[in-house]
Amino acid sequence: SANGRVRGARKADVWSTLAGRTSIDWSRVYVFLVDERYGVESEDESNAFLVRETLIRNLHRRSAGFPESNLVLPGPGASAEVCAEDYQKRLCAMLEQEDGPHLVTIGLGSDGHLASIFPEWYQAVPERWAEATSKDRRVLVTETSSFEVRTRICVNLRIIREASNILVTLQEGSEEAWTAVKRSFDEERYGDKRKTKRAKVVEPTGVFLSPDGFLMVQAKGPKQKSQPKPPASPLDYVLRYSSISVVQLQVDSE
């Protein structure tokens, strides 16, 4: 879509500028994708193509010493699930080896999605939110009805929140989503949390006298706590555990 090309152009500007930084020892840098489109009609619609054509090509052009083996990307697969499984093995091995990630850059969508973890995807099936927030590093297969390429390969929120630095980019249309997330977070963190503690009440189900002459009371066990409702945006979850930096990408006036 035209809007997607504009967003891609803004990201390309960021990667091209980054590739020009001579203060970075690029031989020690590993690059991986937080998310990727699966089943694109043309290669240039993929995130891998964007990274290769802007960041990696410019690094090679000035002989920055970036090894091709340090680029970890999703590979082809007979299905999205096969692709995700293969990427998970290689990515997790690299992160374990390098004690990473150290920096993650992710975009916030107008619907509140982060990377390719879409609210419509995890709200439709409760178990999906458990996958997205698993304590283990995972690569997910997600779906969206809002974009032409509906199937995505995406890391889970565990990998994102482990990063030493998290950079969230806002583009045209996502400012309202960020404002809503920030408002919700501030209300929860800084709002009035003083709650009156209620005494525990035991509900007896039976009373009987033991052979030893003791009066015994049977009671119901504690009620099982219900699982909290998934948030409107995955960014709500990330903010609970991590500090982030937010950057507004340039908005075209035309």
XYZ file of C-alpha atoms in Angstrom, residues 6 19 24 28 33 35 49 75 77-78 101 105 121-122 130 133 135 146 151 169 180 184 189 197 203 205 239:
27
model
C 5.846 5.798 3.220
C 24.966 2.556 8.598
C 30.209 1.502 15.947
C 30.614 -7.192 16.780
C 14.194 -9.131 12.642
C 8.873 -9.465 12.687
C 14.775 -6.711 1.844
C 14.314 -18.240 6.045
C 9.652 -22.536 4.809
C 6.995 -24.905 3.495
C 19.189 -8.493 22.711
C 13.362 -1.100 17.516
C -5.069 -11.891 16.899
C -4.639 -12.534 20.625
C -0.169 -16.733 26.875
C 3.853 -13.407 27.019
C 8.584 -16.755 29.867
C -5.859 -5.002 8.493
C 0.441 -13.834 7.992
C 8.658 4.461 16.641
C -4.160 5.765 25.075
C -3.730 3.683 30.895
C 0.941 3.273 38.124
C -8.346 -5.085 52.656
C -17.596 -20.540 54.145
C -19.784 -26.681 54.297
C 5.723 -0.899 29.857
